[in-house]
PDB file of C-alpha atoms and ligand atoms in Angstrom:
ATOM      1  CA  MET F   1     -70.596  17.931 -29.130  1.00 83.00           C
ATOM      2  CA  ILE F   2     -73.467  16.368 -26.998  1.00 90.00           C
ATOM      3  CA  ARG F   3     -76.920  17.027 -28.035  1.00 94.00           C
ATOM      4  CA  HIS F   4     -78.986  15.124 -25.553  1.00 98.00           C
ATOM      5  CA  ILE F   5     -77.743  14.413 -22.111  1.00 98.00           C
ATOM      6  CA  ILE F   6     -78.624  10.973 -21.300  1.00 98.00           C
ATOM      7  CA  SER F   7     -75.777   9.223 -19.466  1.00 98.00           C
ATOM      8  CA  ALA F   8     -72.722  10.320 -17.541  1.00 98.00           C
ATOM      9  CA  VAL F   9     -70.641   8.102 -19.882  1.00 97.00           C
ATOM     10  CA  GLN F  10     -71.159  10.848 -22.486  1.00 97.00           C
ATOM     11  CA  PHE F  11     -68.706  13.164 -20.191  1.00 97.00           C
ATOM     12  CA  LYS F  12     -65.771  10.748 -20.232  1.00 91.00           C
ATOM     13  CA  GLU F  13     -63.688  12.876 -22.453  1.00 91.00           C
ATOM     14  CA  PRO F  14     -61.709  15.157 -20.013  1.00 93.00           C
ATOM     15  CA  LYS F  15     -62.200  17.852 -22.377  1.00 94.00           C
ATOM     16  CA  ILE F  16     -65.776  18.061 -22.313  1.00 95.00           C
ATOM     17  CA  LEU F  17     -66.207  17.276 -18.610  1.00 97.00           C
ATOM     18  CA  ASN F  18     -63.565  20.052 -17.839  1.00 97.00           C
ATOM     19  CA  SER F  19     -65.204  22.495 -20.118  1.00 96.00           C
ATOM     20  CA  ILE F  20     -68.515  22.071 -18.065  1.00 97.00           C
ATOM     21  CA  LEU F  21     -67.100  22.495 -14.914  1.00 98.00           C
ATOM     22  CA  ASP F  22     -65.029  25.348 -15.845  1.00 98.00           C
ATOM     23  CA  LYS F  23     -68.152  26.964 -17.284  1.00 98.00           C
ATOM     24  CA  ALA F  24     -69.874  26.279 -14.011  1.00 98.00           C
ATOM     25  CA  GLU F  25     -67.165  28.024 -12.180  1.00 98.00           C
ATOM     26  CA  GLU F  26     -67.482  31.018 -14.319  1.00 98.00           C
ATOM     27  CA  MET F  27     -71.043  31.052 -13.841  1.00 98.00           C
ATOM     28  CA  GLU F  28     -70.903  30.772  -9.999  1.00 98.00           C
ATOM     29  CA  ASP F  29     -68.183  33.715 -10.046  1.00 98.00           C
ATOM     30  CA  ASP F  30     -70.415  35.956 -12.498  1.00 98.00           C
ATOM     31  CA  TYR F  31     -73.604  34.943 -10.488  1.00 98.00           C
ATOM     32  CA  LYS F  32     -72.124  35.999  -7.048  1.00 98.00           C
ATOM     33  CA  LYS F  33     -70.702  39.180  -8.594  1.00 98.00           C
ATOM     34  CA  GLY F  34     -74.047  39.987 -10.091  1.00 98.00           C
ATOM     35  CA  LYS F  35     -72.515  39.888 -13.605  1.00 98.00           C
ATOM     36  CA  LEU F  36     -74.617  37.261 -15.200  1.00 98.00           C
ATOM     37  CA  ARG F  37     -75.314  37.845 -18.839  1.00 97.00           C
ATOM     38  CA  PRO F  38     -78.665  36.728 -20.406  1.00 98.00           C
ATOM     39  CA  VAL F  39     -77.063  34.178 -22.629  1.00 98.00           C
ATOM     40  CA  LEU F  40     -80.309  32.361 -22.709  1.00 98.00           C
ATOM     41  CA  LYS F  41     -82.497  35.059 -23.738  1.00 97.00           C
ATOM     42  CA  ASP F  42     -85.362  33.957 -26.015  1.00 95.00           C
ATOM     43  CA  LYS F  43     -84.782  30.510 -25.194  1.00 98.00           C
ATOM     44  CA  ILE F  44     -87.793  28.166 -23.530  1.00 98.00           C
ATOM     45  CA  LEU F  45     -87.054  25.382 -21.296  1.00 98.00           C
ATOM     46  CA  ALA F  46     -89.844  22.754 -20.816  1.00 98.00           C
ATOM     47  CA  SER F  47     -89.764  20.628 -17.714  1.00 96.00           C
ATOM     48  CA  VAL F  48     -91.513  17.512 -17.835  1.00 96.00           C
ATOM     49  CA  PHE F  49     -91.341  15.684 -14.458  1.00 95.00           C
ATOM     50  CA  TYR F  50     -93.208  12.340 -14.244  1.00 94.00           C
ATOM     51  CA  GLU F  51     -91.554  11.844 -10.646  1.00 92.00           C
ATOM     52  CA  ALA F  52     -91.305  13.961  -7.432  1.00 87.00           C
ATOM     53  CA  SER F  53     -88.379  16.585  -7.452  1.00 90.00           C
ATOM     54  CA  THR F  54     -87.375  19.645  -5.478  1.00 89.00           C
ATOM     55  CA  ARG F  55     -83.778  20.333  -6.271  1.00 95.00           C
ATOM     56  CA  THR F  56     -83.598  19.199  -9.884  1.00 95.00           C
ATOM     57  CA  ARG F  57     -86.549  20.932 -11.284  1.00 96.00           C
ATOM     58  CA  PHE F  58     -86.224  24.465  -9.128  1.00 96.00           C
ATOM     59  CA  SER F  59     -82.548  24.480 -10.012  1.00 98.00           C
ATOM     60  CA  PHE F  60     -82.905  23.776 -13.630  1.00 98.00           C
ATOM     61  CA  GLU F  61     -85.724  26.519 -13.715  1.00 98.00           C
ATOM     62  CA  SER F  62     -84.005  28.817 -11.773  1.00 98.00           C
ATOM     63  CA  ALA F  63     -80.745  28.386 -14.040  1.00 98.00           C
ATOM     64  CA  MET F  64     -82.902  29.115 -17.074  1.00 98.00           C
ATOM     65  CA  ILE F  65     -84.349  32.130 -15.855  1.00 98.00           C
ATOM     66  CA  ARG F  66     -81.392  33.647 -14.141  1.00 98.00           C
ATOM     67  CA  LEU F  67     -79.659  33.377 -17.705  1.00 98.00           C
ATOM     68  CA  GLY F  68     -82.705  35.185 -19.245  1.00 98.00           C
ATOM     69  CA  GLY F  69     -84.741  32.301 -20.437  1.00 98.00           C
ATOM     70  CA  THR F  70     -88.236  31.067 -19.558  1.00 98.00           C
ATOM     71  CA  VAL F  71     -89.637  28.059 -18.480  1.00 98.00           C
ATOM     72  CA  ILE F  72     -92.888  26.048 -19.361  1.00 97.00           C
ATOM     73  CA  GLY F  73     -93.916  22.607 -17.688  1.00 92.00           C
ATOM     74  CA  THR F  74     -95.606  20.603 -15.278  1.00 79.00           C
ATOM     75  CA  GLU F  75     -94.606  19.249 -11.960  1.00 74.00           C
ATOM     76  CA  ASN F  76     -96.610  16.260 -12.314  1.00 79.00           C
ATOM     77  CA  ALA F  77     -96.734  15.149 -15.726  1.00 80.00           C
ATOM     78  CA  SER F  78     -98.251  11.799 -15.004  1.00 78.00           C
ATOM     79  CA  GLU F  79    -101.331  13.630 -13.735  1.00 76.00           C
ATOM     80  CA  PHE F  80    -101.307  17.167 -15.424  1.00 71.00           C
ATOM     81  CA  SER F  81    -100.213  16.180 -18.840  1.00 78.00           C
ATOM     82  CA  SER F  82    -102.145  14.275 -21.546  1.00 78.00           C
ATOM     83  CA  ALA F  83    -100.301  11.135 -20.076  1.00 77.00           C
ATOM     84  CA  ILE F  84    -103.099  10.614 -17.995  1.00 72.00           C
ATOM     85  CA  LYS F  85    -105.206  10.555 -21.187  1.00 75.00           C
ATOM     86  CA  GLY F  86    -103.249   7.839 -22.486  1.00 77.00           C
ATOM     87  CA  GLU F  87    -100.728   9.745 -24.615  1.00 81.00           C
ATOM     88  CA  SER F  88     -97.232   8.019 -25.066  1.00 91.00           C
ATOM     89  CA  LEU F  89     -94.155   9.435 -23.996  1.00 94.00           C
ATOM     90  CA  ALA F  90     -92.915   9.553 -27.651  1.00 95.00           C
ATOM     91  CA  ASP F  91     -95.944  11.564 -28.771  1.00 95.00           C
ATOM     92  CA  SER F  92     -95.789  14.035 -25.634  1.00 94.00           C
ATOM     93  CA  ILE F  93     -91.808  14.539 -26.503  1.00 96.00           C
ATOM     94  CA  ARG F  94     -92.684  15.211 -30.238  1.00 96.00           C
ATOM     95  CA  ILE F  95     -95.324  17.762 -29.523  1.00 96.00           C
ATOM     96  CA  ILE F  96     -93.298  19.615 -26.710  1.00 96.00           C
ATOM     97  CA  GLY F  97     -90.357  19.950 -29.054  1.00 97.00           C
ATOM     98  CA  ASN F  98     -92.372  22.467 -30.895  1.00 97.00           C
ATOM     99  CA  TYR F  99     -92.834  24.669 -28.125  1.00 97.00           C
ATOM    100  CA  ALA F 100     -89.550  24.650 -26.183  1.00 98.00           C
ATOM    101  CA  ASP F 101     -85.728  24.945 -27.136  1.00 98.00           C
ATOM    102  CA  VAL F 102     -84.656  22.257 -24.481  1.00 98.00           C
ATOM    103  CA  ILE F 103     -86.687  19.725 -22.579  1.00 98.00           C
ATOM    104  CA  VAL F 104     -85.833  18.378 -19.092  1.00 98.00           C
ATOM    105  CA  VAL F 105     -87.352  14.840 -18.367  1.00 97.00           C
ATOM    106  CA  ARG F 106     -87.654  12.827 -15.238  1.00 97.00           C
ATOM    107  CA  HIS F 107     -89.505   9.518 -15.277  1.00 96.00           C
ATOM    108  CA  HIS F 108     -89.874   6.400 -13.358  1.00 95.00           C
ATOM    109  CA  LYS F 109     -88.715   4.076 -16.003  1.00 95.00           C
ATOM    110  CA  LYS F 110     -85.203   3.124 -16.544  1.00 97.00           C
ATOM    111  CA  GLY F 111     -84.188   4.016 -20.096  1.00 97.00           C
ATOM    112  CA  ALA F 112     -87.040   6.610 -20.571  1.00 96.00           C
ATOM    113  CA  SER F 113     -85.112   9.474 -21.344  1.00 97.00           C
ATOM    114  CA  LYS F 114     -82.855   7.723 -24.178  1.00 97.00           C
ATOM    115  CA  PHE F 115     -86.146   6.433 -25.507  1.00 97.00           C
ATOM    116  CA  ALA F 116     -87.658  10.218 -25.496  1.00 97.00           C
ATOM    117  CA  SER F 117     -84.675  11.689 -26.909  1.00 97.00           C
ATOM    118  CA  LYS F 118     -85.399   9.691 -30.114  1.00 96.00           C
ATOM    119  CA  PHE F 119     -88.470  11.633 -30.602  1.00 97.00           C
ATOM    120  CA  SER F 120     -87.236  15.034 -29.490  1.00 97.00           C
ATOM    121  CA  LYS F 121     -86.345  17.562 -32.249  1.00 96.00           C
ATOM    122  CA  VAL F 122     -84.514  19.636 -29.446  1.00 98.00           C
ATOM    123  CA  PRO F 123     -81.880  18.600 -26.790  1.00 98.00           C
ATOM    124  CA  LEU F 124     -83.251  16.525 -24.068  1.00 98.00           C
ATOM    125  CA  ILE F 125     -81.712  16.413 -20.752  1.00 98.00           C
ATOM    126  CA  ASN F 126     -82.077  13.353 -18.385  1.00 98.00           C
ATOM    127  CA  ALA F 127     -83.138  14.498 -15.025  1.00 98.00           C
ATOM    128  CA  GLY F 128     -83.367  10.969 -13.632  1.00 98.00           C
ATOM    129  CA  ASP F 129     -84.741   7.683 -15.322  1.00 98.00           C
ATOM    130  CA  GLY F 130     -86.172   5.395 -12.689  1.00 97.00           C
ATOM    131  CA  THR F 131     -83.142   3.337 -11.113  1.00 98.00           C
ATOM    132  CA  GLY F 132     -81.009   4.155 -14.297  1.00 98.00           C
ATOM    133  CA  GLU F 133     -78.901   7.314 -14.279  1.00 98.00           C
ATOM    134  CA  HIS F 134     -78.828  10.862 -13.153  1.00 98.00           C
ATOM    135  CA  PRO F 135     -76.095  12.366 -15.019  1.00 98.00           C
ATOM    136  CA  THR F 136     -76.501  16.096 -14.175  1.00 98.00           C
ATOM    137  CA  GLN F 137     -76.546  15.287 -10.508  1.00 98.00           C
ATOM    138  CA  ALA F 138     -73.184  13.407 -10.946  1.00 98.00           C
ATOM    139  CA  LEU F 139     -71.733  16.593 -12.738  1.00 98.00           C
ATOM    140  CA  ILE F 140     -72.761  18.620  -9.747  1.00 98.00           C
ATOM    141  CA  ASP F 141     -71.205  15.828  -7.275  1.00 98.00           C
ATOM    142  CA  VAL F 142     -67.771  16.213  -9.275  1.00 98.00           C
ATOM    143  CA  TYR F 143     -67.813  19.871  -9.324  1.00 98.00           C
ATOM    144  CA  THR F 144     -68.563  19.726  -5.522  1.00 98.00           C
ATOM    145  CA  ILE F 145     -65.594  17.369  -5.003  1.00 98.00           C
ATOM    146  CA  ARG F 146     -63.268  19.609  -7.008  1.00 98.00           C
ATOM    147  CA  LYS F 147     -64.448  22.642  -5.013  1.00 98.00           C
ATOM    148  CA  GLU F 148     -64.311  21.131  -1.842  1.00 98.00           C
ATOM    149  CA  LYS F 149     -61.006  19.008  -2.067  1.00 98.00           C
ATOM    150  CA  GLY F 150     -59.319  21.055  -4.893  1.00 97.00           C
ATOM    151  CA  ARG F 151     -58.842  17.864  -6.981  1.00 97.00           C
ATOM    152  CA  LEU F 152     -60.689  15.189  -8.691  1.00 96.00           C
ATOM    153  CA  GLY F 153     -58.135  12.434  -8.735  1.00 95.00           C
ATOM    154  CA  ASN F 154     -55.882  10.975  -5.751  1.00 97.00           C
ATOM    155  CA  LEU F 155     -59.032  10.119  -3.825  1.00 98.00           C
ATOM    156  CA  LYS F 156     -60.693   7.351  -1.730  1.00 98.00           C
ATOM    157  CA  VAL F 157     -64.500   7.765  -2.147  1.00 98.00           C
ATOM    158  CA  ALA F 158     -67.120   5.888  -0.267  1.00 98.00           C
ATOM    159  CA  LEU F 159     -70.495   5.389  -1.835  1.00 98.00           C
ATOM    160  CA  ILE F 160     -72.942   4.664   0.904  1.00 98.00           C
ATOM    161  CA  GLY F 161     -76.561   3.143   1.163  1.00 98.00           C
ATOM    162  CA  ASP F 162     -78.725   2.269  -1.581  1.00 98.00           C
ATOM    163  CA  LEU F 163     -76.389   1.475  -4.343  1.00 98.00           C
ATOM    164  CA  LYS F 164     -78.796  -0.943  -6.292  1.00 98.00           C
ATOM    165  CA  TYR F 165     -81.741   1.777  -6.950  1.00 98.00           C
ATOM    166  CA  GLY F 166     -79.873   4.937  -6.407  1.00 98.00           C
ATOM    167  CA  ARG F 167     -79.352   6.346  -9.788  1.00 98.00           C
ATOM    168  CA  THR F 168     -77.296   9.273  -8.663  1.00 98.00           C
ATOM    169  CA  VAL F 169     -74.245   6.764  -7.703  1.00 98.00           C
ATOM    170  CA  HIS F 170     -74.571   5.062 -10.854  1.00 98.00           C
ATOM    171  CA  SER F 171     -73.795   8.144 -12.929  1.00 98.00           C
ATOM    172  CA  LEU F 172     -71.104   9.207 -10.460  1.00 98.00           C
ATOM    173  CA  VAL F 173     -69.180   5.798 -11.030  1.00 98.00           C
ATOM    174  CA  TYR F 174     -68.989   6.652 -14.610  1.00 98.00           C
ATOM    175  CA  LEU F 175     -67.393  10.197 -13.869  1.00 98.00           C
ATOM    176  CA  LEU F 176     -65.221   9.039 -10.957  1.00 98.00           C
ATOM    177  CA  ALA F 177     -63.859   6.150 -13.096  1.00 97.00           C
ATOM    178  CA  GLN F 178     -62.145   8.675 -15.435  1.00 95.00           C
ATOM    179  CA  GLU F 179     -60.040  10.316 -12.823  1.00 96.00           C
ATOM    180  CA  LYS F 180     -56.556   9.458 -11.929  1.00 96.00           C
ATOM    181  CA  ASN F 181     -55.766   7.443  -8.717  1.00 97.00           C
ATOM    182  CA  ILE F 182     -59.328   6.657  -7.674  1.00 98.00           C
ATOM    183  CA  GLU F 183     -60.251   4.072  -5.166  1.00 98.00           C
ATOM    184  CA  LEU F 184     -64.074   3.206  -4.401  1.00 98.00           C
ATOM    185  CA  PHE F 185     -65.571   1.593  -1.373  1.00 98.00           C
ATOM    186  CA  PHE F 186     -69.322   0.475  -2.011  1.00 98.00           C
ATOM    187  CA  VAL F 187     -70.913   0.401   1.521  1.00 98.00           C
ATOM    188  CA  SER F 188     -74.228  -1.074   1.387  1.00 98.00           C
ATOM    189  CA  PRO F 189     -76.418  -4.126   2.842  1.00 98.00           C
ATOM    190  CA  GLU F 190     -76.149  -7.169   0.810  1.00 97.00           C
ATOM    191  CA  GLU F 191     -79.809  -6.455  -0.548  1.00 97.00           C
ATOM    192  CA  LEU F 192     -78.604  -2.995  -2.186  1.00 98.00           C
ATOM    193  CA  LYS F 193     -75.349  -3.873  -3.715  1.00 98.00           C
ATOM    194  CA  MET F 194     -73.955  -1.778  -6.696  1.00 98.00           C
ATOM    195  CA  PRO F 195     -75.208  -3.549  -9.924  1.00 98.00           C
ATOM    196  CA  VAL F 196     -72.591  -5.852 -11.510  1.00 98.00           C
ATOM    197  CA  THR F 197     -72.537  -3.864 -14.749  1.00 97.00           C
ATOM    198  CA  PHE F 198     -70.789  -0.787 -12.812  1.00 98.00           C
ATOM    199  CA  LEU F 199     -68.375  -3.307 -10.956  1.00 98.00           C
ATOM    200  CA  ASN F 200     -67.541  -4.644 -14.565  1.00 98.00           C
ATOM    201  CA  TYR F 201     -66.998  -1.164 -15.758  1.00 98.00           C
ATOM    202  CA  LEU F 202     -64.597  -0.476 -13.064  1.00 98.00           C
ATOM    203  CA  LYS F 203     -62.810  -3.823 -13.667  1.00 98.00           C
ATOM    204  CA  VAL F 204     -62.296  -3.281 -17.152  1.00 97.00           C
ATOM    205  CA  ARG F 205     -60.596  -0.103 -16.297  1.00 96.00           C
ATOM    206  CA  GLY F 206     -58.452  -1.271 -13.527  1.00 97.00           C
ATOM    207  CA  ILE F 207     -60.073   0.950 -10.986  1.00 98.00           C
ATOM    208  CA  PRO F 208     -59.692  -0.577  -7.488  1.00 98.00           C
ATOM    209  CA  PHE F 209     -62.901  -1.069  -5.550  1.00 98.00           C
ATOM    210  CA  LYS F 210     -64.123  -2.687  -2.341  1.00 98.00           C
ATOM    211  CA  GLU F 211     -67.616  -3.825  -1.283  1.00 98.00           C
ATOM    212  CA  VAL F 212     -68.291  -3.563   2.246  1.00 98.00           C
ATOM    213  CA  VAL F 213     -71.370  -3.691   4.628  1.00 98.00           C
ATOM    214  CA  ASP F 214     -69.974  -2.111   7.778  1.00 98.00           C
ATOM    215  CA  LEU F 215     -69.535   1.667   7.389  1.00 98.00           C
ATOM    216  CA  LYS F 216     -67.155   1.748  10.256  1.00 98.00           C
ATOM    217  CA  GLU F 217     -64.760  -0.381   8.328  1.00 98.00           C
ATOM    218  CA  ILE F 218     -63.612   2.348   5.749  1.00 98.00           C
ATOM    219  CA  ALA F 219     -65.083   5.641   7.862  1.00 98.00           C
ATOM    220  CA  SER F 220     -61.483   6.609   8.603  1.00 98.00           C
ATOM    221  CA  GLU F 221     -60.027   5.984   5.391  1.00 98.00           C
ATOM    222  CA  ALA F 222     -62.259   7.825   2.981  1.00 98.00           C
ATOM    223  CA  ASP F 223     -61.565  11.256   1.530  1.00 98.00           C
ATOM    224  CA  VAL F 224     -65.417  11.640   0.698  1.00 98.00           C
ATOM    225  CA  LEU F 225     -68.411  10.033   2.219  1.00 98.00           C
ATOM    226  CA  TYR F 226     -71.230  10.075  -0.392  1.00 98.00           C
ATOM    227  CA  VAL F 227     -74.360   9.105   1.526  1.00 98.00           C
ATOM    228  CA  THR F 228     -77.668   8.106  -0.257  1.00 98.00           C
ATOM    229  CA  ARG F 229     -81.169   7.625   0.679  1.00 97.00           C
ATOM    230  CA  VAL F 230     -82.872   4.090   0.687  1.00 97.00           C
ATOM    231  CA  GLN F 231     -85.299   4.576  -2.365  1.00 96.00           C
ATOM    232  CA  LYS F 232     -88.540   3.797  -0.886  1.00 96.00           C
ATOM    233  CA  GLU F 233     -90.439   4.230  -4.189  1.00 94.00           C
ATOM    234  CA  ARG F 234     -88.446   1.348  -5.782  1.00 96.00           C
ATOM    235  CA  PHE F 235     -89.483  -1.432  -3.151  1.00 96.00           C
ATOM    236  CA  LYS F 236     -92.256  -3.564  -4.239  1.00 94.00           C
ATOM    237  CA  ASN F 237     -92.458  -4.954  -0.546  1.00 95.00           C
ATOM    238  CA  PRO F 238     -92.890  -2.170   2.014  1.00 95.00           C
ATOM    239  CA  ARG F 239     -91.635  -4.355   4.900  1.00 95.00           C
ATOM    240  CA  LYS F 240     -88.152  -4.750   3.120  1.00 95.00           C
ATOM    241  CA  TYR F 241     -87.774  -0.937   2.834  1.00 96.00           C
ATOM    242  CA  GLU F 242     -88.636  -0.763   6.548  1.00 95.00           C
ATOM    243  CA  LYS F 243     -85.981  -3.155   7.327  1.00 94.00           C
ATOM    244  CA  LEU F 244     -83.329  -1.383   5.347  1.00 96.00           C
ATOM    245  CA  LYS F 245     -84.111   2.372   5.687  1.00 93.00           C
ATOM    246  CA  GLY F 246     -82.095   2.876   8.915  1.00 91.00           C
ATOM    247  CA  PHE F 247     -79.233   0.761   8.010  1.00 96.00           C
ATOM    248  CA  TYR F 248     -76.633   3.541   7.888  1.00 98.00           C
ATOM    249  CA  ILE F 249     -76.845   6.719   9.936  1.00 97.00           C
ATOM    250  CA  VAL F 250     -73.978   9.169   9.519  1.00 98.00           C
ATOM    251  CA  ASN F 251     -73.748  10.761  12.920  1.00 98.00           C
ATOM    252  CA  LYS F 252     -71.257  12.511  15.294  1.00 98.00           C
ATOM    253  CA  GLU F 253     -69.923   8.989  16.174  1.00 98.00           C
ATOM    254  CA  ILE F 254     -68.988   8.349  12.390  1.00 98.00           C
ATOM    255  CA  MET F 255     -67.641  11.947  12.070  1.00 98.00           C
ATOM    256  CA  GLN F 256     -65.219  11.159  14.942  1.00 98.00           C
ATOM    257  CA  LEU F 257     -63.802   8.374  13.167  1.00 98.00           C
ATOM    258  CA  ALA F 258     -63.740  10.161   9.678  1.00 98.00           C
ATOM    259  CA  LYS F 259     -60.818  12.158   8.686  1.00 98.00           C
ATOM    260  CA  LYS F 260     -60.294  15.672   9.765  1.00 98.00           C
ATOM    261  CA  ASP F 261     -60.772  16.815   5.943  1.00 98.00           C
ATOM    262  CA  CYS F 262     -63.261  14.334   4.909  1.00 98.00           C
ATOM    263  CA  THR F 263     -66.053  15.776   2.761  1.00 98.00           C
ATOM    264  CA  VAL F 264     -69.649  14.421   3.444  1.00 98.00           C
ATOM    265  CA  MET F 265     -72.131  14.562   0.586  1.00 98.00           C
ATOM    266  CA  HIS F 266     -75.443  13.575  -0.292  1.00 98.00           C
ATOM    267  CA  PRO F 267     -77.750  14.445  -3.511  1.00 98.00           C
ATOM    268  CA  LEU F 268     -80.618  14.902  -1.070  1.00 98.00           C
ATOM    269  CA  PRO F 269     -83.383  14.590   0.089  1.00 97.00           C
ATOM    270  CA  ARG F 270     -82.165  12.769   3.278  1.00 97.00           C
ATOM    271  CA  VAL F 271     -84.445  10.896   5.374  1.00 95.00           C
ATOM    272  CA  ASP F 272     -82.535   9.521   8.473  1.00 92.00           C
ATOM    273  CA  GLU F 273     -79.151   8.541   6.866  1.00 97.00           C
ATOM    274  CA  ILE F 274     -77.540  11.784   7.831  1.00 98.00           C
ATOM    275  CA  SER F 275     -78.142  13.103  11.466  1.00 98.00           C
ATOM    276  CA  PRO F 276     -78.945  16.841  11.555  1.00 98.00           C
ATOM    277  CA  ASP F 277     -76.503  16.813  14.455  1.00 97.00           C
ATOM    278  CA  ILE F 278     -73.646  16.958  12.003  1.00 98.00           C
ATOM    279  CA  ASP F 279     -75.084  19.697   9.764  1.00 98.00           C
ATOM    280  CA  SER F 280     -72.952  22.308  11.457  1.00 98.00           C
ATOM    281  CA  ASP F 281     -69.663  20.220  11.076  1.00 98.00           C
ATOM    282  CA  PRO F 282     -67.475  22.052   8.345  1.00 98.00           C
ATOM    283  CA  ARG F 283     -67.262  18.617   6.771  1.00 98.00           C
ATOM    284  CA  ALA F 284     -70.740  18.551   5.799  1.00 98.00           C
ATOM    285  CA  ALA F 285     -70.889  19.653   2.266  1.00 98.00           C
ATOM    286  CA  TYR F 286     -74.428  18.583   1.153  1.00 98.00           C
ATOM    287  CA  PHE F 287     -76.078  21.861   1.252  1.00 98.00           C
ATOM    288  CA  ARG F 288     -73.195  23.548  -0.575  1.00 98.00           C
ATOM    289  CA  GLN F 289     -73.407  20.633  -2.986  1.00 98.00           C
ATOM    290  CA  ALA F 290     -77.295  21.305  -3.569  1.00 98.00           C
ATOM    291  CA  GLU F 291     -76.156  25.165  -4.068  1.00 98.00           C
ATOM    292  CA  ASN F 292     -73.718  23.992  -6.954  1.00 98.00           C
ATOM    293  CA  GLY F 293     -76.870  22.658  -8.788  1.00 98.00           C
ATOM    294  CA  LEU F 294     -77.612  26.083  -9.952  1.00 98.00           C
ATOM    295  CA  TYR F 295     -74.124  26.832 -11.246  1.00 98.00           C
ATOM    296  CA  VAL F 296     -73.552  23.397 -13.075  1.00 98.00           C
ATOM    297  CA  ARG F 297     -77.230  23.476 -14.700  1.00 98.00           C
ATOM    298  CA  MET F 298     -76.491  26.884 -15.846  1.00 98.00           C
ATOM    299  CA  ALA F 299     -73.424  25.655 -17.607  1.00 98.00           C
ATOM    300  CA  LEU F 300     -75.253  22.665 -18.972  1.00 98.00           C
ATOM    301  CA  LEU F 301     -78.101  24.937 -20.470  1.00 98.00           C
ATOM    302  CA  ASP F 302     -75.565  27.171 -22.089  1.00 98.00           C
ATOM    303  CA  TYR F 303     -73.637  24.125 -23.554  1.00 97.00           C
ATOM    304  CA  VAL F 304     -76.502  22.622 -25.075  1.00 97.00           C
ATOM    305  CA  LEU F 305     -78.210  25.711 -26.229  1.00 97.00           C
ATOM    306  CA  ASN F 306     -75.457  27.807 -27.279  1.00 96.00           C
ATOM    307  CA  ASN F 307     -72.637  25.566 -28.343  1.00 80.00           C
ATOM    308  CA  LYS F 308     -72.723  25.499 -32.052  1.00 62.00           C
ATOM    309  CA  LYS F 309     -69.768  23.231 -32.646  1.00 57.00           C
TER     310      LYS F 309
HETATM  311  C1  LIG R   1     -82.144  12.256  -6.032  1.00 59.03           C
HETATM  312  C2  LIG R   1     -82.704  11.560  -7.252  1.00 59.03           C
HETATM  313  O1  LIG R   1     -84.009  12.077  -7.543  1.00 59.03           O
HETATM  314  O2  LIG R   1     -82.242  10.632  -7.844  1.00 59.03           O
HETATM  315  N1  LIG R   1     -82.150  13.637  -5.839  1.00 59.03           N
HETATM  316  C3  LIG R   1     -81.884  14.413  -6.545  1.00 59.03           C
HETATM  317  O3  LIG R   1     -81.983  14.649  -7.777  1.00 59.03           O
HETATM  318  N2  LIG R   1     -81.163  15.423  -6.085  1.00 59.03           N
HETATM  319  C4  LIG R   1     -81.676  11.409  -4.953  1.00 59.03           C
HETATM  320  C5  LIG R   1     -82.873  10.803  -4.304  1.00 59.03           C
HETATM  321  O4  LIG R   1     -83.953  11.005  -4.589  1.00 59.03           O
HETATM  322  O5  LIG R   1     -82.659  10.019  -3.345  1.00 59.03           O
END
């Protein structure tokens, strides 16, 4: 039983991962049939976001409300909570735990959610900790891959863009590493390579991977093209960001090279790394991926709030 959701590594046991994905499927089905039950009635979710968010916060809050619960929170905790008066994250979490049954935290500092969880008397969910991880997004990503491809193993997956600062790809590596017959392509400019910790994690497990700079080199081989945004907010030097932001653009030309049954994903928001020209291509799955956020987060909230085991 997982109490706080901090890292995707916590889902490495297939039994836990599959039970979440199956539950999300059930939630999706019930939702679409108008048969959702209020399984989170009388529960309160506190959303505590120190960094910007659209999908993550709205889908967590929507998931909570759709399942009969209620939501309290602040969309800009750095300014609108007592953080601006100098209160520590530890104290804020200690206090919020008195008023809510689950706390969802997004913070600019890597490791902040793990730290905060030590002071939380209720389950705490990491909704992104700086350049660290984003485990619930990775669960949405594997849910999407399973739905789009009908399988999670036997896949060549290309992770493209900002692999250094992008927290979604970090968590996704942990989940994909558990699957059978996975091959990974890390496509990034030299400056934004996947950190060594993750490469070592794969090496120890014997998972084949290849690092490339040129997207065209692997575009025709990958079953999944997972594109990411260059993380502007992590750059100290804005000129460096300007230089790297348009490094990859997935457009019609790339889609012509890609497999006929390839799946294009992106955690969103996109800036210019995916051309809107390909939005109507049936292989473009990023808007379906964002929709899946609702179902997976319903399953996760049900798991942390109702699983008594
Ligand atoms: C991502 C994030 O916040 O890490 N967005 C999301 O939660 N879907 C990706 C990003 O901001 O680039």
